[in-house]
Amino acid sequence: MSKPRVTLATAAQKPNLYPGETGLLDALASRGVEPRIAVWNDPSVNWDEAGLVVVRSVVDYATDREGFLKWADSLPRVLNHADILRWNSDKHYLMELEKRGLPTIKTTWLSAEKGYTKHQVHSRFPAAGDFVVKPAVSSGVRDVGRYSAINIPQRQAAMEQVMRLLRTGRDVMIQRYQEEVELLGERSLVFLNGLLSHTVDKTALLSRDQVTGQNVQTVDVSARAATDEELRWGEDIRVVLHAYVRERMGRDEQFLFNRVDIVPDGKGSFFVMEVALVDADLYLGSTNRALDNFADAITMRAFW
């Protein structure tokens, strides 16, 4: 019996996977899988021979989303499924989660098709506090900005960013910056094949470099056991996601990986910050079993 082939898809900017994943090839090989790494848009790669494709550090997908989705659609087997990648690669998915009862960050959505004037955009900025501007299709902190609502130069910079994004045909999100992230921390629950693998605390601070004016995100990750409350939250989110995907796709589709980012709201509940099903860093180096759990999950799907 020949070994199943697994190709881990990456990007030219991050061709060797995320930190903590360097042992993944060896872990897969030890489980009877023939693994390799390939950049998703490398024209020299024959994807017909890729076997099962597992999407990993495709951190540039947002710069060519349609090309990325066309590539995913062309693959015989890809996880997460191409339909999932299409849905999750545009942050309008948060609107669906909110409709289904999950608490998300209050967001003002600006459509590039609307032709907003500067006055219309300005009227949608918060009157106080910090706020965040980001495109609806984005990866990491590329094109994401944090601004002070009471600082005139920063409001002007936010205006320039929004108008630039809209002019290039990109929908925009405006969200109040969540101080809870700094005060209470952000939690990531990582599910593999529908089962909770590990949980991490993240201190993710988005700030502006005072010299360059560029936005910088610093992230500190530490593993810990999930509380009973977080487990309930995670299960609620997982159930809602799978129910929605089942309706959308017309069949049951198990996510290979699913990272759910939440932040406590300070009132006994939480906000869903993000559900990462495309270029998700799974923080496999945060705890001893995480990488083995992922290798097991991939191997199980490879032999299906």
Backbone as numpy.savetxt, mean C-alpha at the origin, in Angstrom:
# Nx Ny Nz CAx CAy CAz Cx Cy Cz
8.75 -35.14 -10.78 7.91 -33.94 -10.78 8.79 -32.69 -10.78
8.57 -31.77 -11.74 9.37 -30.56 -11.82 8.97 -29.59 -10.72
9.92 -28.77 -10.32 9.65 -27.79 -9.28 8.81 -26.65 -9.84
7.84 -26.16 -9.08 7.10 -24.98 -9.53 8.00 -23.75 -9.51
7.88 -22.92 -10.54 8.69 -21.71 -10.61 7.91 -20.54 -10.00
8.63 -19.73 -9.24 8.06 -18.52 -8.64 8.96 -17.34 -8.98
8.38 -16.30 -9.54 9.14 -15.09 -9.85 8.65 -13.95 -8.97
9.58 -13.35 -8.25 9.29 -12.22 -7.38 9.49 -10.95 -8.18
8.42 -10.20 -8.41 8.47 -9.00 -9.26 8.89 -7.78 -8.45
9.89 -7.08 -8.96 10.42 -5.89 -8.29 10.45 -4.72 -9.27
11.06 -3.62 -8.85 11.22 -2.45 -9.71 12.70 -2.16 -9.90
13.02 -1.43 -10.96 14.42 -1.09 -11.22 15.02 -0.29 -10.07
14.20 0.53 -9.39 14.70 1.33 -8.26 14.94 0.49 -7.02
14.28 -0.67 -6.93 14.44 -1.56 -5.78 14.42 -3.00 -6.29
15.48 -3.40 -7.01 15.46 -4.69 -7.69 15.66 -5.90 -6.78
16.14 -5.68 -5.58 16.50 -6.81 -4.71 15.59 -6.96 -3.50
14.31 -6.64 -3.68 13.29 -6.82 -2.65 13.44 -5.80 -1.53
12.51 -5.88 -0.57 12.53 -4.97 0.56 13.54 -5.45 1.60
13.97 -4.54 2.49 14.81 -4.98 3.61 14.08 -6.08 4.39
14.83 -7.07 4.81 14.23 -8.18 5.54 13.79 -9.33 4.65
13.84 -9.16 3.31 13.41 -10.21 2.39 14.57 -10.90 1.68
15.79 -10.58 2.08 16.95 -11.11 1.36 17.05 -12.63 1.46
16.49 -13.21 2.49 16.55 -14.67 2.64 15.38 -15.39 1.99
14.51 -14.65 1.30 13.30 -15.27 0.77 13.59 -16.28 -0.33
14.55 -15.99 -1.19 14.89 -16.93 -2.27 15.35 -18.27 -1.69
16.24 -18.22 -0.71 16.73 -19.46 -0.09 15.60 -20.19 0.62
14.72 -19.46 1.28 13.61 -20.09 1.99 12.68 -20.80 1.02
12.43 -20.20 -0.12 11.57 -20.83 -1.13 12.26 -22.05 -1.74
13.54 -21.92 -2.03 14.28 -23.05 -2.62 14.27 -24.25 -1.68
14.38 -24.00 -0.39 14.39 -25.08 0.58 13.04 -25.78 0.69
12.01 -25.15 0.15 10.66 -25.72 0.18 10.28 -26.36 -1.15
11.25 -26.54 -2.01 10.99 -27.23 -3.27 10.50 -26.35 -4.39
10.73 -25.04 -4.26 10.31 -24.07 -5.27 11.53 -23.56 -6.02
11.36 -23.25 -7.30 12.44 -22.66 -8.09 12.19 -21.15 -8.18
12.86 -20.36 -7.32 12.56 -18.93 -7.26 13.55 -18.09 -8.07
13.09 -16.92 -8.47 13.97 -15.93 -9.08 13.35 -14.55 -8.88
14.13 -13.52 -9.18 13.68 -12.13 -9.09 13.74 -11.51 -10.48
12.75 -10.70 -10.83 12.77 -9.98 -12.10 12.06 -8.64 -11.95
12.58 -7.64 -12.64 11.96 -6.31 -12.66 10.74 -6.36 -13.57
9.61 -5.87 -13.08 8.33 -6.07 -13.77 8.29 -5.51 -15.18
8.98 -4.40 -15.45 8.93 -3.81 -16.78 10.24 -3.96 -17.55
11.01 -4.97 -17.20 12.25 -5.28 -17.93 11.88 -5.99 -19.23
12.15 -5.39 -20.38 11.73 -6.00 -21.65 12.45 -7.30 -21.98
13.54 -7.59 -21.30 14.29 -8.82 -21.60 13.72 -10.04 -20.89
12.76 -9.84 -19.98 12.20 -10.95 -19.21 11.09 -11.63 -20.02
11.16 -12.96 -20.10 10.08 -13.74 -20.74 9.10 -14.14 -19.65
8.01 -13.39 -19.53 7.06 -13.64 -18.45 6.21 -14.88 -18.68
6.23 -15.40 -19.90 5.52 -16.66 -20.16 6.17 -17.82 -19.41
7.43 -17.64 -19.03 8.16 -18.68 -18.31 8.33 -18.35 -16.83
7.56 -17.38 -16.35 7.75 -16.89 -14.98 7.12 -17.77 -13.92
6.19 -18.64 -14.33 5.46 -19.42 -13.34 4.53 -18.52 -12.54
4.45 -18.76 -11.24 3.66 -17.91 -10.36 4.43 -16.62 -10.10
3.83 -15.48 -10.41 4.46 -14.19 -10.17 3.91 -13.61 -8.87
4.81 -13.26 -7.97 4.44 -12.65 -6.69 4.92 -11.21 -6.72
3.99 -10.29 -6.61 4.32 -8.87 -6.67 4.98 -8.45 -5.36
6.16 -7.86 -5.48 6.86 -7.39 -4.29 7.17 -5.90 -4.37
8.41 -5.52 -4.53 8.81 -4.11 -4.39 8.63 -3.34 -5.69
7.40 -3.32 -6.21 7.10 -2.59 -7.46 6.81 -1.13 -7.13
7.78 -0.46 -6.55 7.56 0.86 -5.97 7.33 1.94 -7.02
7.51 1.63 -8.30 7.32 2.62 -9.35 6.02 2.44 -10.12
5.14 1.56 -9.66 3.94 1.27 -10.45 3.09 2.51 -10.70
3.09 3.44 -9.74 2.24 4.61 -9.86 2.68 5.54 -10.99
3.94 5.45 -11.41 4.41 6.30 -12.51 3.93 5.80 -13.86
3.48 4.55 -13.92 2.94 3.98 -15.16 1.90 2.93 -14.78
0.84 3.40 -14.12 -0.17 2.46 -13.60 -0.78 1.62 -14.71
-1.15 2.24 -15.82 -1.79 1.48 -16.88 -0.84 0.44 -17.47
0.43 0.81 -17.61 1.41 -0.17 -18.08 1.58 -1.30 -17.09
1.58 -0.97 -15.82 1.71 -1.99 -14.78 0.52 -2.94 -14.81
-0.69 -2.39 -14.92 -1.88 -3.23 -14.93 -1.96 -4.07 -16.20
-1.53 -3.51 -17.32 -1.49 -4.29 -18.57 -0.54 -5.47 -18.42
0.60 -5.21 -17.78 1.56 -6.30 -17.51 0.93 -7.36 -16.62
0.27 -6.94 -15.55 -0.35 -7.89 -14.62 -1.43 -8.71 -15.33
-2.22 -8.06 -16.18 -3.28 -8.77 -16.91 -2.71 -9.82 -17.85
-1.49 -9.61 -18.32 -0.90 -10.53 -19.29 -0.34 -11.80 -18.67
-0.25 -11.83 -17.34 0.41 -12.95 -16.67 -0.57 -14.10 -16.45
-0.13 -15.33 -16.68 -1.00 -16.48 -16.42 -1.40 -16.59 -14.94
-0.44 -16.32 -14.04 -0.73 -16.39 -12.60 0.04 -15.28 -11.90
-0.69 -14.44 -11.18 -0.05 -13.37 -10.42 -0.79 -13.19 -9.11
-0.04 -12.96 -8.05 -0.59 -12.71 -6.72 0.07 -11.47 -6.14
-0.75 -10.56 -5.69 -2.19 -10.69 -5.69 -2.76 -10.58 -7.10
-4.01 -11.08 -7.27 -4.63 -11.17 -8.58 -4.66 -9.80 -9.26
-4.59 -9.80 -10.60 -4.56 -8.54 -11.36 -5.76 -7.66 -11.07
-6.93 -8.24 -10.85 -8.11 -7.44 -10.52 -7.95 -6.75 -9.17
-7.28 -7.43 -8.24 -7.00 -6.84 -6.93 -6.01 -5.69 -7.07
-5.00 -5.89 -7.90 -4.01 -4.84 -8.12 -4.67 -3.60 -8.72
-5.59 -3.81 -9.64 -6.28 -2.68 -10.26 -7.07 -1.90 -9.20
-7.81 -2.61 -8.37 -8.64 -1.97 -7.36 -7.81 -1.25 -6.32
-6.77 -1.89 -5.82 -6.02 -1.37 -4.69 -4.97 -0.33 -5.10
-4.64 -0.24 -6.38 -3.64 0.72 -6.82 -4.20 2.12 -6.99
-5.48 2.31 -6.76 -6.10 3.63 -6.77 -6.78 3.80 -5.42
-6.40 4.83 -4.68 -6.85 4.97 -3.30 -8.33 5.34 -3.17
-9.02 5.44 -4.29 -10.47 5.56 -4.21 -11.09 4.33 -3.53
-10.31 3.25 -3.43 -10.83 2.07 -2.73 -11.25 2.41 -1.30
-10.64 3.46 -0.73 -11.00 3.86 0.64 -12.46 4.29 0.72
-13.00 4.82 -0.37 -14.40 5.21 -0.39 -15.29 3.99 -0.25
-14.90 2.88 -0.88 -15.67 1.64 -0.77 -15.63 1.10 0.66
-14.47 1.17 1.28 -14.36 0.68 2.66 -15.23 1.51 3.59
-15.25 2.83 3.36 -16.08 3.70 4.21 -17.56 3.37 4.02
-17.98 3.13 2.77 -19.38 2.80 2.52 -19.77 1.51 3.23
-18.80 0.64 3.46 -19.08 -0.65 4.09 -18.84 -0.61 5.59
-18.73 0.59 6.14 -18.73 0.73 7.59 -17.39 0.79 8.27
-16.29 0.77 7.49 -14.97 0.86 8.12 -14.60 2.33 8.30
-14.09 2.70 9.47 -13.74 4.10 9.71 -12.45 4.48 9.00
-12.52 5.39 8.06 -11.35 5.84 7.32 -11.11 7.32 7.61
-9.92 7.80 7.22 -9.61 9.21 7.42 -10.52 10.06 6.53
-11.11 11.10 7.10 -11.96 11.98 6.30 -11.14 12.58 5.17
-11.65 12.45 3.96 -10.89 12.83 2.77 -11.73 13.71 1.86
-11.12 14.77 1.34 -11.71 15.56 0.27 -11.09 15.09 -1.04
-11.93 14.65 -1.96 -11.45 14.11 -3.24 -11.63 15.15 -4.33
-10.57 15.38 -5.09 -10.63 16.31 -6.21 -10.38 15.52 -7.50
-11.34 15.58 -8.41 -11.22 14.87 -9.68 -10.57 15.76 -10.72
-9.61 15.21 -11.44 -8.92 15.98 -12.48 -9.88 16.40 -13.59
-10.99 15.70 -13.72 -11.94 16.02 -14.79 -12.79 17.25 -14.48
-12.79 17.70 -13.23 -13.69 18.77 -12.82 -13.21 20.16 -13.25
-11.92 20.32 -13.51 -11.40 21.62 -13.90 -11.50 22.67 -12.81
-11.07 22.35 -11.59 -11.17 23.26 -10.46 -10.35 24.52 -10.68
-10.87 25.64 -10.22 -10.08 26.87 -10.16 -9.25 26.86 -8.88
-8.28 27.76 -8.79 -7.47 27.87 -7.59 -8.34 28.22 -6.38
-9.32 29.09 -6.61 -10.21 29.46 -5.50 -10.99 28.24 -5.00
-11.47 27.41 -5.92 -12.22 26.21 -5.52 -11.33 25.24 -4.75
-10.09 25.13 -5.18 -9.15 24.25 -4.47 -8.85 24.82 -3.09
-8.56 26.12 -3.04 -8.21 26.76 -1.77 -9.32 26.60 -0.75
-10.56 26.68 -1.19 -11.70 26.58 -0.27 -11.84 25.18 0.32
-11.15 24.22 -0.25 -11.23 22.84 0.24 -10.09 22.48 1.19
-9.16 23.42 1.38 -8.11 23.20 2.37 -8.68 23.42 3.77
-8.19 22.68 4.78 -8.62 22.93 6.16 -8.24 24.34 6.61
-8.99 24.88 7.54 -8.73 26.23 8.03 -7.66 26.25 9.12
-7.41 25.10 9.75 -6.43 25.05 10.83 -5.77 23.67 10.84
-4.63 23.60 11.54 -3.92 22.33 11.65 -3.13 22.00 10.40
-2.49 20.84 10.42 -1.73 20.36 9.26 -2.62 19.49 8.39
-2.31 19.47 7.11 -3.05 18.60 6.20 -2.09 17.99 5.19
-2.57 16.93 4.56 -1.74 16.17 3.62 -2.40 16.19 2.25
-1.58 16.41 1.24 -2.01 16.34 -0.15 -1.32 15.16 -0.80
-2.08 14.33 -1.50 -1.48 13.19 -2.19 -2.32 12.84 -3.42
-1.69 12.28 -4.45 -2.47 11.79 -5.59 -3.18 10.51 -5.22
-4.32 10.26 -5.87 -5.08 9.04 -5.58 -4.32 7.80 -6.02
-3.45 7.94 -6.99 -2.57 6.84 -7.40 -1.16 7.23 -7.02
-0.62 6.57 -6.00 0.72 6.90 -5.52 1.31 5.71 -4.79
2.63 5.72 -4.70 3.35 4.68 -3.97 4.34 5.35 -3.04
4.34 4.94 -1.77 5.22 5.57 -0.81 4.85 7.03 -0.60
5.86 7.90 -0.47 5.59 9.33 -0.25 5.88 10.15 -1.50
6.01 9.48 -2.65 6.21 10.22 -3.89 5.00 11.12 -4.15
5.23 12.41 -4.36 4.18 13.39 -4.64 3.22 13.58 -3.47
3.64 13.21 -2.26 2.83 13.43 -1.06 3.41 14.61 -0.30
2.56 15.54 0.13 3.04 16.70 0.85 2.26 16.97 2.12
2.96 17.38 3.15 2.33 17.79 4.41 2.49 19.30 4.54
1.41 19.99 4.89 1.42 21.45 4.93 0.69 21.95 6.17
1.04 23.18 6.57 0.34 23.85 7.67 -0.75 24.75 7.09
-1.95 24.61 7.62 -3.08 25.37 7.10 -2.97 26.86 7.42
-2.20 27.23 8.44 -2.12 28.64 8.84 -0.84 29.31 8.37
-0.04 28.59 7.58 1.20 29.15 7.05 0.96 29.49 5.58
0.99 30.78 5.25 0.64 31.20 3.90 1.56 30.61 2.83
2.89 30.64 3.00 3.75 30.02 1.98 3.46 28.53 1.80
3.13 27.83 2.91 2.84 26.41 2.79 1.51 26.18 2.09
0.51 27.02 2.36 -0.76 26.90 1.63 -0.54 27.14 0.14
0.34 28.08 -0.19 0.65 28.34 -1.59 1.35 27.15 -2.22
2.26 26.54 -1.46 2.95 25.36 -1.97 1.97 24.21 -2.17
1.03 24.07 -1.24 0.01 23.02 -1.38 -0.84 23.28 -2.62
-1.19 24.54 -2.84 -1.96 24.90 -4.03 -1.21 24.53 -5.30
0.06 24.85 -5.34 0.88 24.54 -6.51 0.92 23.03 -6.75
1.06 22.27 -5.68 1.11 20.82 -5.84 -0.21 20.28 -6.36
-1.33 20.72 -5.78 -2.64 20.24 -6.21 -2.88 20.57 -7.68
-2.63 21.81 -8.06 -2.90 22.22 -9.44 -2.00 21.47 -10.42
-0.76 21.23 -10.03 0.15 20.47 -10.90 -0.37 19.04 -11.10
-0.81 18.41 -10.03 -1.33 17.05 -10.14 -2.59 17.01 -11.00
-3.49 17.96 -10.77 -4.73 18.00 -11.53 -4.47 18.25 -13.01
-3.52 19.14 -13.30 -3.20 19.44 -14.71 -2.66 18.22 -15.45
-2.01 17.32 -14.72 -1.46 16.12 -15.34 -2.45 14.95 -15.32
-3.71 15.26 -14.99 -4.75 14.23 -15.06 -4.83 13.32 -13.87
-4.26 13.73 -12.74 -4.25 12.87 -11.54 -5.24 13.40 -10.50
-6.13 12.53 -10.04 -7.04 12.89 -8.96 -6.25 13.11 -7.68
-6.78 13.94 -6.80 -6.06 14.37 -5.61 -6.88 14.10 -4.36
-6.17 13.73 -3.28 -6.77 13.56 -1.96 -6.24 14.65 -1.03
-7.13 15.23 -0.24 -6.72 16.17 0.81 -7.23 15.60 2.13
-6.31 15.36 3.06 -6.66 14.77 4.35 -6.03 15.59 5.47
-6.78 15.74 6.56 -6.19 16.34 7.75 -5.10 15.41 8.28
-3.94 15.98 8.62 -2.85 15.15 9.14 -3.27 14.57 10.48
-3.07 13.27 10.63 -3.50 12.59 11.84 -2.43 12.67 12.93
-2.64 13.58 13.87 -1.68 13.71 14.99 -1.60 12.42 15.79
-2.67 11.60 15.73 -2.66 10.33 16.46 -1.51 9.43 16.03
-1.07 9.59 14.78 0.05 8.77 14.30 1.29 9.05 15.12
1.52 10.32 15.44 2.69 10.68 16.23 2.49 10.38 17.71
1.26 10.57 18.20 0.99 10.39 19.62 0.80 8.93 20.00
0.07 8.17 19.17 -0.30 6.80 19.52 0.38 5.75 18.65
0.99 6.18 17.54 1.66 5.23 16.66 0.69 4.58 15.69
1.25 4.01 14.66 0.48 3.30 13.64 0.77 1.82 13.76
-0.24 0.98 13.54 -0.07 -0.46 13.64 -0.31 -1.08 12.27
0.51 -2.04 11.93 0.32 -2.80 10.70 0.08 -4.26 11.07
-1.04 -4.79 10.57 -1.37 -6.20 10.74 -1.15 -6.88 9.39
-0.29 -7.89 9.36 0.07 -8.55 8.11 -0.59 -9.92 8.05
-1.45 -10.09 7.05 -2.14 -11.35 6.82 -1.52 -12.05 5.62
-1.31 -13.35 5.73 -0.79 -14.16 4.64 -1.76 -15.31 4.40
-2.28 -15.39 3.18 -3.33 -16.38 2.86 -4.48 -16.32 3.85
-4.81 -15.10 4.28 -5.97 -14.89 5.13 -5.73 -15.08 6.61
-4.52 -15.47 7.01 -4.21 -15.69 8.42 -3.24 -14.62 8.92
-3.45 -14.15 10.14 -2.56 -13.15 10.69 -1.18 -13.76 10.91
-0.17 -13.15 10.32 1.21 -13.62 10.47 1.92 -12.87 11.59
1.90 -11.54 11.54 2.60 -10.74 12.54 2.05 -9.33 12.56
2.38 -8.63 13.62 1.92 -7.26 13.84 3.12 -6.40 14.20
3.14 -5.19 13.66 4.24 -4.29 14.00 3.69 -2.93 14.39
4.43 -2.25 15.25 4.20 -0.84 15.54 5.07 -0.03 14.59
4.50 1.05 14.05 5.27 1.92 13.16 5.19 3.35 13.67
6.34 3.98 13.74 6.38 5.42 13.95 6.75 6.01 12.60
5.74 6.54 11.91 5.96 7.08 10.57 5.68 8.58 10.61
6.72 9.35 10.48 6.60 10.81 10.57 6.82 11.42 9.20
5.82 12.14 8.70 5.93 12.85 7.44 6.22 14.31 7.74
7.36 14.81 7.24 7.75 16.20 7.53 8.40 16.81 6.30
8.57 18.13 6.34 9.21 18.86 5.25 10.65 19.17 5.62
11.59 18.86 4.71 12.98 19.22 4.91 13.11 20.74 4.80
13.65 21.36 5.83 13.70 22.81 5.86 14.67 23.39 4.84
15.60 22.59 4.34 16.58 23.07 3.36 16.08 22.87 1.94
15.65 21.62 1.63 15.24 21.30 0.26 13.77 21.57 -0.01
12.96 21.65 1.07 11.53 21.80 0.88 10.83 20.52 0.51
11.60 19.42 0.39 11.02 18.14 0.02 10.40 17.46 1.24
9.37 16.65 0.99 8.75 15.90 2.07 9.51 14.61 2.32
9.75 14.31 3.57 10.55 13.17 3.97 9.76 12.35 4.97
9.77 11.02 4.79 9.11 10.15 5.75 10.15 9.29 6.45
10.12 9.32 7.76 10.98 8.44 8.55 10.10 7.40 9.22
10.53 6.14 9.13 9.72 5.04 9.64 10.58 4.18 10.57
10.05 3.92 11.75 10.70 3.02 12.71 9.71 1.90 12.99
10.15 0.66 12.81 9.27 -0.50 12.91 9.73 -1.42 14.02
8.79 -1.88 14.84 9.11 -2.86 15.88 7.95 -3.85 16.00
8.29 -5.13 16.09 7.27 -6.17 16.17 6.73 -6.29 17.59
5.48 -6.69 17.68 4.88 -6.99 18.98 3.63 -7.82 18.74
3.13 -8.41 19.79 1.90 -9.20 19.69 0.70 -8.27 19.59
-0.26 -8.66 18.77 -1.48 -7.87 18.63 -2.34 -8.02 19.87
-3.01 -6.96 20.27 -3.96 -7.04 21.36 -5.24 -7.71 20.88
-6.06 -8.16 21.81 -7.34 -8.77 21.43 -8.19 -7.78 20.63
-8.13 -6.51 21.03 -8.90 -5.48 20.34 -8.43 -5.34 18.89
-7.11 -5.31 18.69 -6.57 -5.18 17.33 -6.88 -6.41 16.50
-6.88 -7.56 17.11 -7.25 -8.78 16.38 -8.69 -8.70 15.89
-9.57 -8.16 16.73 -10.96 -7.99 16.31 -11.06 -7.00 15.17
-10.33 -5.89 15.30 -10.33 -4.89 14.23 -9.83 -5.52 12.92
-8.70 -6.22 13.03 -8.12 -6.83 11.84 -9.06 -7.82 11.19
-9.73 -8.61 11.99 -10.65 -9.60 11.44 -11.86 -8.90 10.79
-12.36 -7.83 11.43 -13.46 -7.08 10.83 -13.07 -6.54 9.46
-11.88 -5.97 9.38 -11.40 -5.41 8.12 -11.22 -6.51 7.08
-10.64 -7.62 7.49 -10.41 -8.74 6.55 -11.74 -9.25 6.00
-12.74 -9.39 6.85 -14.04 -9.89 6.40 -14.68 -8.93 5.40
-14.63 -7.64 5.70 -15.20 -6.65 4.79 -14.48 -6.68 3.44
-13.16 -6.75 3.47 -12.38 -6.77 2.24 -12.73 -7.98 1.38
-12.76 -9.14 1.98 -13.03 -10.34 1.22 -14.45 -10.37 0.68
-15.39 -9.85 1.46 -16.77 -9.80 0.97 -16.87 -8.87 -0.23
-16.20 -7.72 -0.15 -16.24 -6.78 -1.27 -15.58 -7.38 -2.51
-14.42 -7.99 -2.33 -13.71 -8.57 -3.47 -14.52 -9.71 -4.09
-15.17 -10.50 -3.26 -16.00 -11.59 -3.79 -17.12 -11.02 -4.65
-17.74 -9.93 -4.21 -18.78 -9.30 -5.02 -18.22 -8.71 -6.30
-17.07 -8.07 -6.19 -16.46 -7.39 -7.33 -16.00 -8.38 -8.40
-15.40 -9.49 -7.96 -14.81 -10.43 -8.90 -15.75 -11.58 -9.26
-16.83 -11.73 -8.48 -17.76 -12.80 -8.77 -17.28 -14.17 -8.32
-16.26 -14.18 -7.51 -15.74 -15.44 -6.98 -14.90 -15.12 -5.74
-14.61 -16.17 -4.97 -13.79 -15.98 -3.79 -12.33 -15.92 -4.21
-11.61 -14.93 -3.77 -10.20 -14.76 -4.12 -9.41 -14.44 -2.86
-8.58 -15.37 -2.45 -7.79 -15.18 -1.24 -6.55 -14.34 -1.55
-6.32 -13.31 -0.75 -5.10 -12.52 -0.91 -3.90 -13.36 -0.46
-2.83 -13.35 -1.24 -1.60 -13.95 -0.76 -1.06 -13.13 0.41
-1.03 -11.82 0.22 -0.58 -10.93 1.30 -1.53 -9.76 1.41
-1.67 -9.28 2.62 -2.58 -8.17 2.90 -2.07 -7.46 4.15
-1.56 -6.24 3.96 -1.11 -5.45 5.11 -2.14 -4.38 5.40
-2.67 -4.40 6.61 -3.68 -3.43 7.03 -3.03 -2.45 8.01
-3.02 -1.18 7.66 -2.46 -0.14 8.52 -3.58 0.59 9.23
-3.53 0.60 10.55 -4.56 1.26 11.35 -3.90 2.18 12.36
-4.67 3.14 12.84 -4.20 4.02 13.90 -5.34 4.20 14.88
-5.09 4.08 16.18 -6.15 4.32 17.16 -6.67 5.74 17.04
-7.97 5.91 17.24 -8.56 7.25 17.13 -8.61 7.97 18.47
-8.08 7.33 19.53 -8.09 7.95 20.85 -9.41 7.84 21.57
-10.39 7.17 20.92 -11.72 7.05 21.50 -12.15 5.59 21.62
-11.17 4.69 21.56 -11.48 3.28 21.71 -11.69 2.55 20.40
-11.59 3.26 19.29 -11.73 2.61 17.99 -10.50 2.94 17.15
-10.62 2.95 15.85 -9.45 3.09 14.99 -9.86 3.72 13.67
-8.86 4.19 12.92 -9.02 4.57 11.53 -8.22 3.59 10.66
-8.77 3.24 9.51 -8.00 2.50 8.52 -7.18 3.51 7.73
-5.87 3.44 7.84 -5.00 4.34 7.09 -4.82 3.84 5.66
-4.61 2.53 5.53 -4.32 1.96 4.22 -4.52 0.46 4.28
-4.88 -0.12 3.14 -4.86 -1.56 2.95 -3.91 -1.80 1.78
-2.80 -2.44 2.03 -1.73 -2.57 1.04 -1.73 -3.96 0.43
-2.12 -4.02 -0.85 -2.21 -5.29 -1.56 -1.37 -5.30 -2.83
-0.61 -4.24 -3.06 0.20 -4.14 -4.28 1.68 -4.17 -3.92
2.24 -3.02 -3.57 3.68 -2.92 -3.28 3.93 -2.94 -1.77
3.29 -3.84 -1.07 3.32 -3.84 0.39 4.65 -4.33 0.94
5.33 -3.48 1.70 6.44 -3.94 2.53 5.81 -4.70 3.70
6.14 -5.97 3.84 5.52 -6.81 4.86 6.35 -6.88 6.14
7.43 -6.13 6.20 8.28 -6.05 7.39 8.70 -7.45 7.85
9.20 -8.22 6.90 9.55 -9.61 7.20 10.76 -9.72 8.12
11.54 -8.66 8.23 12.68 -8.70 9.14 12.35 -8.30 10.56
11.08 -8.02 10.82 10.70 -7.51 12.14 10.59 -8.60 13.20
10.38 -9.83 12.78 10.20 -10.93 13.74 10.71 -12.22 13.12
11.13 -13.16 13.94 11.83 -14.35 13.45 11.00 -15.19 12.48
9.72 -15.31 12.71 8.91 -16.24 11.92 8.33 -15.61 10.65
8.41 -14.30 10.51 7.68 -13.62 9.43 8.13 -14.09 8.05
9.44 -14.17 7.81 9.92 -14.58 6.49 9.52 -16.02 6.20
9.64 -16.89 7.18 9.22 -18.29 6.97 7.73 -18.38 6.71
6.94 -17.57 7.40 5.50 -17.57 7.16 5.19 -17.20 5.71
5.91 -16.20 5.20 5.66 -15.76 3.82 6.11 -16.83 2.83
7.26 -17.43 3.10 7.73 -18.51 2.23 6.74 -19.67 2.22
6.18 -20.00 3.37 5.16 -21.06 3.44 3.94 -20.67 2.63
3.50 -19.41 2.76 2.30 -18.96 2.06 2.50 -19.01 0.55
3.66 -18.56 0.08 3.95 -18.59 -1.36 4.01 -20.04 -1.86
4.69 -20.90 -1.11 4.84 -22.29 -1.51 3.49 -22.97 -1.62
2.61 -22.70 -0.67 1.29 -23.29 -0.71 0.56 -22.92 -2.01
0.66 -21.64 -2.39 -0.01 -21.22 -3.62 0.71 -21.74 -4.86
2.00 -21.89 -4.79 2.77 -22.37 -5.95 2.40 -23.80 -6.29
2.06 -24.61 -5.28 1.74 -26.02 -5.50 0.25 -26.23 -5.75
-0.56 -25.16 -5.68 -1.99 -25.32 -5.94 -2.21 -25.65 -7.41
